[in-house]
């Protein structure tokens, strides 16, 4: 795994407050798990960057190496790995995700 | 070995590396989409991510090859 892909991923993760590595796009998700996480983020109205890992096999594998996490989607908030569909869903249900997203909520909602 | 894996084998793998684990696993679609809950006292003090990573480590190469999708819930067994 060339480490410049890892550097590129690290740069993207650090540059964007909220970044979701997913299969497909929020408008056209290609996998139910990716769709669910995108929908959860959309429900908060937060701005986020979505990276379609299906476009580049190096990114699709690189992100798994970067986080040492075997699956897609992967959500990062504030440069930190939050989890995949299971953990994000659990955090959404417990309200923990809203707390994490607080600084990034649109003005009128905060 | 066929690349199919049975739920009993998944349960055996989890218990082999997490001895006190209570495991419930079901096939939820096709032959490689699984739903699994794992409860263990060894999860105490671990973040959710670390708990899930412990389960993925127990599943080893199956996570990359035979399991296409795994909906996983972990619980601390008190």
PDB file of C-alpha atoms in Angstrom:
ATOM      1  CA  UNK A   1       0.000   0.000   0.000  1.00  0.00           C
ATOM      2  CA  UNK A   2       1.795   3.087  -1.274  1.00  0.00           C
ATOM      3  CA  UNK A   3       1.888   5.525   1.543  1.00  0.00           C
ATOM      4  CA  UNK A   4       1.089   8.521  -0.596  1.00  0.00           C
ATOM      5  CA  UNK A   5      -2.514   7.265  -0.761  1.00  0.00           C
ATOM      6  CA  UNK A   6      -2.468   7.180   3.041  1.00  0.00           C
ATOM      7  CA  UNK A   7      -1.048  10.718   3.085  1.00  0.00           C
ATOM      8  CA  UNK A   8      -3.797  11.888   0.720  1.00  0.00           C
ATOM      9  CA  UNK A   9      -6.436  10.260   2.906  1.00  0.00           C
ATOM     10  CA  UNK A  10      -4.921  11.747   6.070  1.00  0.00           C
ATOM     11  CA  UNK A  11      -4.892  15.195   4.459  1.00  0.00           C
ATOM     12  CA  UNK A  12      -8.552  14.905   3.426  1.00  0.00           C
ATOM     13  CA  UNK A  13      -9.564  13.631   6.858  1.00  0.00           C
ATOM     14  CA  UNK A  14      -7.781  16.506   8.595  1.00  0.00           C
ATOM     15  CA  UNK A  15      -8.988  19.186   6.156  1.00  0.00           C
ATOM     16  CA  UNK A  16     -12.711  18.467   6.356  1.00  0.00           C
ATOM     17  CA  UNK A  17     -14.757  18.668   9.550  1.00  0.00           C
ATOM     18  CA  UNK A  18     -17.034  15.850   8.396  1.00  0.00           C
ATOM     19  CA  UNK A  19     -15.990  13.354   5.727  1.00  0.00           C
ATOM     20  CA  UNK A  20     -17.769  10.154   4.768  1.00  0.00           C
ATOM     21  CA  UNK A  21     -16.022   7.460   2.726  1.00  0.00           C
ATOM     22  CA  UNK A  22     -18.873   5.568   1.117  1.00  0.00           C
ATOM     23  CA  UNK A  23     -19.939   3.386  -1.795  1.00  0.00           C
ATOM     24  CA  UNK A  24     -21.622   5.688  -4.312  1.00  0.00           C
ATOM     25  CA  UNK A  25     -22.791   9.194  -3.467  1.00  0.00           C
ATOM     26  CA  UNK A  26     -25.375  10.570  -1.035  1.00  0.00           C
ATOM     27  CA  UNK A  27     -27.721  11.112  -3.987  1.00  0.00           C
ATOM     28  CA  UNK A  28     -26.970   7.672  -5.510  1.00  0.00           C
ATOM     29  CA  UNK A  29     -25.693   5.382  -2.750  1.00  0.00           C
ATOM     30  CA  UNK A  30     -24.577   1.972  -4.014  1.00  0.00           C
ATOM     31  CA  UNK A  31     -24.908   0.140  -0.696  1.00  0.00           C
ATOM     32  CA  UNK A  32     -27.529   0.107   2.043  1.00  0.00           C
ATOM     33  CA  UNK A  33     -25.028   0.725   4.827  1.00  0.00           C
ATOM     34  CA  UNK A  34     -23.535   3.743   3.025  1.00  0.00           C
ATOM     35  CA  UNK A  35     -27.030   5.014   2.281  1.00  0.00           C
ATOM     36  CA  UNK A  36     -28.014   4.818   5.948  1.00  0.00           C
ATOM     37  CA  UNK A  37     -25.038   6.851   7.182  1.00  0.00           C
ATOM     38  CA  UNK A  38     -25.505   9.490   4.467  1.00  0.00           C
ATOM     39  CA  UNK A  39     -29.205   9.729   5.369  1.00  0.00           C
ATOM     40  CA  UNK A  40     -28.359  10.138   9.070  1.00  0.00           C
ATOM     41  CA  UNK A  41     -25.974  12.993   8.257  1.00  0.00           C
ATOM     42  CA  UNK A  42     -28.537  14.573   5.910  1.00  0.00           C
ATOM     43  CA  UNK A  43     -31.115  14.459   8.716  1.00  0.00           C
ATOM     44  CA  UNK A  44     -28.905  16.857  10.715  1.00  0.00           C
ATOM     45  CA  UNK A  45     -28.476  19.203   7.751  1.00  0.00           C
ATOM     46  CA  UNK A  46     -24.730  19.298   8.284  1.00  0.00           C
ATOM     47  CA  UNK A  47     -22.378  19.999   5.391  1.00  0.00           C
ATOM     48  CA  UNK A  48     -20.052  17.072   4.733  1.00  0.00           C
ATOM     49  CA  UNK A  49     -17.708  15.760   2.083  1.00  0.00           C
ATOM     50  CA  UNK A  50     -18.584  12.343   0.612  1.00  0.00           C
ATOM     51  CA  UNK A  51     -15.842  10.302  -1.051  1.00  0.00           C
ATOM     52  CA  UNK A  52     -17.076   7.596  -3.422  1.00  0.00           C
ATOM     53  CA  UNK A  53     -14.567   4.783  -2.844  1.00  0.00           C
ATOM     54  CA  UNK A  54     -15.944   2.853  -5.829  1.00  0.00           C
ATOM     55  CA  UNK A  55     -14.198   5.325  -8.137  1.00  0.00           C
ATOM     56  CA  UNK A  56     -10.707   4.326  -6.993  1.00  0.00           C
ATOM     57  CA  UNK A  57      -9.667   0.870  -5.707  1.00  0.00           C
ATOM     58  CA  UNK A  58      -6.573   2.423  -4.084  1.00  0.00           C
ATOM     59  CA  UNK A  59      -8.814   4.647  -1.931  1.00  0.00           C
ATOM     60  CA  UNK A  60     -11.190   1.765  -1.229  1.00  0.00           C
ATOM     61  CA  UNK A  61      -8.328  -0.317   0.195  1.00  0.00           C
ATOM     62  CA  UNK A  62      -6.330   2.636   1.525  1.00  0.00           C
ATOM     63  CA  UNK A  63      -9.108   3.834   3.812  1.00  0.00           C
ATOM     64  CA  UNK A  64      -9.319   0.367   5.368  1.00  0.00           C
ATOM     65  CA  UNK A  65      -5.583   0.418   6.051  1.00  0.00           C
ATOM     66  CA  UNK A  66      -5.695   4.017   7.302  1.00  0.00           C
ATOM     67  CA  UNK A  67      -8.239   3.222  10.019  1.00  0.00           C
ATOM     68  CA  UNK A  68      -7.472  -0.486  10.398  1.00  0.00           C
ATOM     69  CA  UNK A  69     -11.215  -1.019   9.831  1.00  0.00           C
ATOM     70  CA  UNK A  70     -12.325  -3.655   7.306  1.00  0.00           C
ATOM     71  CA  UNK A  71     -15.520  -2.155   5.932  1.00  0.00           C
ATOM     72  CA  UNK A  72     -17.088   0.774   4.129  1.00  0.00           C
ATOM     73  CA  UNK A  73     -18.705   3.256   4.952  1.00  0.00           C
ATOM     74  CA  UNK A  74     -16.366   5.065   7.297  1.00  0.00           C
ATOM     75  CA  UNK A  75     -17.304   8.370   8.956  1.00  0.00           C
ATOM     76  CA  UNK A  76     -14.748  10.890  10.238  1.00  0.00           C
ATOM     77  CA  UNK A  77     -15.667  13.929  12.331  1.00  0.00           C
ATOM     78  CA  UNK A  78     -13.089  16.523  13.370  1.00  0.00           C
ATOM     79  CA  UNK A  79     -10.304  14.344  11.933  1.00  0.00           C
ATOM     80  CA  UNK A  80     -11.301  11.368  14.093  1.00  0.00           C
ATOM     81  CA  UNK A  81     -12.673   8.005  12.925  1.00  0.00           C
ATOM     82  CA  UNK A  82     -16.190   7.679  14.355  1.00  0.00           C
ATOM     83  CA  UNK A  83     -17.209   4.311  12.925  1.00  0.00           C
ATOM     84  CA  UNK A  84     -19.104   2.460  10.249  1.00  0.00           C
ATOM     85  CA  UNK A  85     -22.852   2.019   9.812  1.00  0.00           C
ATOM     86  CA  UNK A  86     -23.357   0.005  13.007  1.00  0.00           C
ATOM     87  CA  UNK A  87     -21.615   2.405  15.362  1.00  0.00           C
ATOM     88  CA  UNK A  88     -22.940   5.572  13.689  1.00  0.00           C
ATOM     89  CA  UNK A  89     -26.481   4.162  13.893  1.00  0.00           C
ATOM     90  CA  UNK A  90     -26.053   3.300  17.573  1.00  0.00           C
ATOM     91  CA  UNK A  91     -24.657   6.778  18.299  1.00  0.00           C
ATOM     92  CA  UNK A  92     -27.551   8.323  16.362  1.00  0.00           C
ATOM     93  CA  UNK A  93     -30.075   6.393  18.446  1.00  0.00           C
ATOM     94  CA  UNK A  94     -28.348   7.272  21.739  1.00  0.00           C
ATOM     95  CA  UNK A  95     -27.996  10.973  20.866  1.00  0.00           C
ATOM     96  CA  UNK A  96     -24.198  10.727  21.047  1.00  0.00           C
ATOM     97  CA  UNK A  97     -23.887  11.585  17.345  1.00  0.00           C
ATOM     98  CA  UNK A  98     -25.828  14.830  17.755  1.00  0.00           C
ATOM     99  CA  UNK A  99     -23.433  15.864  20.521  1.00  0.00           C
ATOM    100  CA  UNK A 100     -20.486  15.114  18.245  1.00  0.00           C
ATOM    101  CA  UNK A 101     -22.060  17.077  15.394  1.00  0.00           C
ATOM    102  CA  UNK A 102     -23.075  20.034  17.591  1.00  0.00           C
ATOM    103  CA  UNK A 103     -20.248  22.349  16.409  1.00  0.00           C
ATOM    104  CA  UNK A 104     -21.160  21.689  12.784  1.00  0.00           C
ATOM    105  CA  UNK A 105     -24.928  21.998  12.916  1.00  0.00           C
ATOM    106  CA  UNK A 106     -26.433  24.742  10.723  1.00  0.00           C
ATOM    107  CA  UNK A 107     -26.765  28.005  12.676  1.00  0.00           C
ATOM    108  CA  UNK A 108     -30.528  27.968  13.140  1.00  0.00           C
ATOM    109  CA  UNK A 109     -30.499  24.482  14.676  1.00  0.00           C
ATOM    110  CA  UNK A 110     -27.674  24.914  17.189  1.00  0.00           C
TER     111      UNK A 110
ATOM    112  CA  UNK B   1     -12.911 -24.851   1.840  1.00  0.00           C
ATOM    113  CA  UNK B   2     -16.035 -23.406   0.198  1.00  0.00           C
ATOM    114  CA  UNK B   3     -16.064 -19.690   0.606  1.00  0.00           C
ATOM    115  CA  UNK B   4     -19.419 -20.030   2.301  1.00  0.00           C
ATOM    116  CA  UNK B   5     -19.323 -19.882   6.048  1.00  0.00           C
ATOM    117  CA  UNK B   6     -21.907 -21.181   8.428  1.00  0.00           C
ATOM    118  CA  UNK B   7     -23.184 -19.191  11.390  1.00  0.00           C
ATOM    119  CA  UNK B   8     -21.994 -21.977  13.719  1.00  0.00           C
ATOM    120  CA  UNK B   9     -18.465 -21.518  12.418  1.00  0.00           C
ATOM    121  CA  UNK B  10     -18.657 -17.757  13.019  1.00  0.00           C
ATOM    122  CA  UNK B  11     -19.801 -18.393  16.578  1.00  0.00           C
ATOM    123  CA  UNK B  12     -16.967 -20.879  17.102  1.00  0.00           C
ATOM    124  CA  UNK B  13     -14.392 -18.380  15.828  1.00  0.00           C
ATOM    125  CA  UNK B  14     -15.666 -15.630  18.137  1.00  0.00           C
ATOM    126  CA  UNK B  15     -15.637 -17.906  21.194  1.00  0.00           C
ATOM    127  CA  UNK B  16     -12.184 -19.228  20.310  1.00  0.00           C
ATOM    128  CA  UNK B  17     -10.675 -15.791  20.832  1.00  0.00           C
ATOM    129  CA  UNK B  18     -13.266 -14.267  23.193  1.00  0.00           C
ATOM    130  CA  UNK B  19     -13.907 -17.207  25.534  1.00  0.00           C
ATOM    131  CA  UNK B  20     -16.689 -15.639  27.650  1.00  0.00           C
ATOM    132  CA  UNK B  21     -18.527 -14.278  24.607  1.00  0.00           C
ATOM    133  CA  UNK B  22     -22.266 -14.696  24.265  1.00  0.00           C
ATOM    134  CA  UNK B  23     -22.862 -14.745  20.541  1.00  0.00           C
ATOM    135  CA  UNK B  24     -26.027 -14.636  18.487  1.00  0.00           C
ATOM    136  CA  UNK B  25     -25.565 -14.656  14.730  1.00  0.00           C
ATOM    137  CA  UNK B  26     -28.057 -14.917  11.875  1.00  0.00           C
ATOM    138  CA  UNK B  27     -27.855 -14.875   8.137  1.00  0.00           C
ATOM    139  CA  UNK B  28     -29.951 -11.917   7.082  1.00  0.00           C
ATOM    140  CA  UNK B  29     -29.669 -12.093   3.346  1.00  0.00           C
ATOM    141  CA  UNK B  30     -28.000 -14.115   0.630  1.00  0.00           C
ATOM    142  CA  UNK B  31     -25.252 -16.381   1.930  1.00  0.00           C
ATOM    143  CA  UNK B  32     -22.765 -13.773   3.098  1.00  0.00           C
ATOM    144  CA  UNK B  33     -24.740 -11.019   4.845  1.00  0.00           C
ATOM    145  CA  UNK B  34     -24.753 -11.674   8.573  1.00  0.00           C
ATOM    146  CA  UNK B  35     -26.228 -10.015  11.654  1.00  0.00           C
ATOM    147  CA  UNK B  36     -24.359 -10.619  14.906  1.00  0.00           C
ATOM    148  CA  UNK B  37     -24.483  -9.585  18.545  1.00  0.00           C
ATOM    149  CA  UNK B  38     -21.542 -10.286  20.831  1.00  0.00           C
ATOM    150  CA  UNK B  39     -21.528  -9.702  24.575  1.00  0.00           C
ATOM    151  CA  UNK B  40     -18.359 -10.061  26.621  1.00  0.00           C
ATOM    152  CA  UNK B  41     -16.945  -8.775  29.882  1.00  0.00           C
ATOM    153  CA  UNK B  42     -13.694  -8.137  28.006  1.00  0.00           C
ATOM    154  CA  UNK B  43     -15.376  -5.200  26.213  1.00  0.00           C
ATOM    155  CA  UNK B  44     -15.507  -3.222  29.445  1.00  0.00           C
ATOM    156  CA  UNK B  45     -13.449  -0.028  29.161  1.00  0.00           C
ATOM    157  CA  UNK B  46     -13.082  -0.391  25.395  1.00  0.00           C
ATOM    158  CA  UNK B  47     -14.481   2.140  22.929  1.00  0.00           C
ATOM    159  CA  UNK B  48     -17.156   0.891  20.543  1.00  0.00           C
ATOM    160  CA  UNK B  49     -14.551   0.899  17.781  1.00  0.00           C
ATOM    161  CA  UNK B  50     -12.152  -1.198  19.885  1.00  0.00           C
ATOM    162  CA  UNK B  51     -14.942  -3.633  20.745  1.00  0.00           C
ATOM    163  CA  UNK B  52     -15.841  -4.106  17.096  1.00  0.00           C
ATOM    164  CA  UNK B  53     -12.155  -4.439  16.147  1.00  0.00           C
ATOM    165  CA  UNK B  54     -11.859  -7.245  18.693  1.00  0.00           C
ATOM    166  CA  UNK B  55     -14.669  -9.104  16.936  1.00  0.00           C
ATOM    167  CA  UNK B  56     -13.183  -8.438  13.495  1.00  0.00           C
ATOM    168  CA  UNK B  57      -9.822  -9.769  14.708  1.00  0.00           C
ATOM    169  CA  UNK B  58     -11.517 -12.941  15.902  1.00  0.00           C
ATOM    170  CA  UNK B  59     -13.038 -13.418  12.442  1.00  0.00           C
ATOM    171  CA  UNK B  60      -9.648 -12.964  10.797  1.00  0.00           C
ATOM    172  CA  UNK B  61      -9.537 -13.438   7.031  1.00  0.00           C
ATOM    173  CA  UNK B  62     -13.245 -14.228   6.915  1.00  0.00           C
ATOM    174  CA  UNK B  63     -13.894 -10.502   7.341  1.00  0.00           C
ATOM    175  CA  UNK B  64     -12.150  -9.846   4.042  1.00  0.00           C
ATOM    176  CA  UNK B  65     -13.174 -12.938   2.097  1.00  0.00           C
ATOM    177  CA  UNK B  66     -16.287 -14.810   3.050  1.00  0.00           C
ATOM    178  CA  UNK B  67     -18.299 -12.188   4.906  1.00  0.00           C
ATOM    179  CA  UNK B  68     -19.678  -9.546   2.564  1.00  0.00           C
ATOM    180  CA  UNK B  69     -21.678  -7.660   5.139  1.00  0.00           C
ATOM    181  CA  UNK B  70     -21.791  -7.923   8.919  1.00  0.00           C
ATOM    182  CA  UNK B  71     -24.250  -5.889  10.955  1.00  0.00           C
ATOM    183  CA  UNK B  72     -22.603  -6.014  14.379  1.00  0.00           C
ATOM    184  CA  UNK B  73     -23.733  -4.974  17.847  1.00  0.00           C
ATOM    185  CA  UNK B  74     -21.491  -5.416  20.859  1.00  0.00           C
ATOM    186  CA  UNK B  75     -22.509  -5.302  24.516  1.00  0.00           C
ATOM    187  CA  UNK B  76     -20.541  -5.355  27.735  1.00  0.00           C
ATOM    188  CA  UNK B  77     -21.514  -8.465  29.692  1.00  0.00           C
ATOM    189  CA  UNK B  78     -21.767  -7.558  33.370  1.00  0.00           C
TER     190      UNK B  78
END
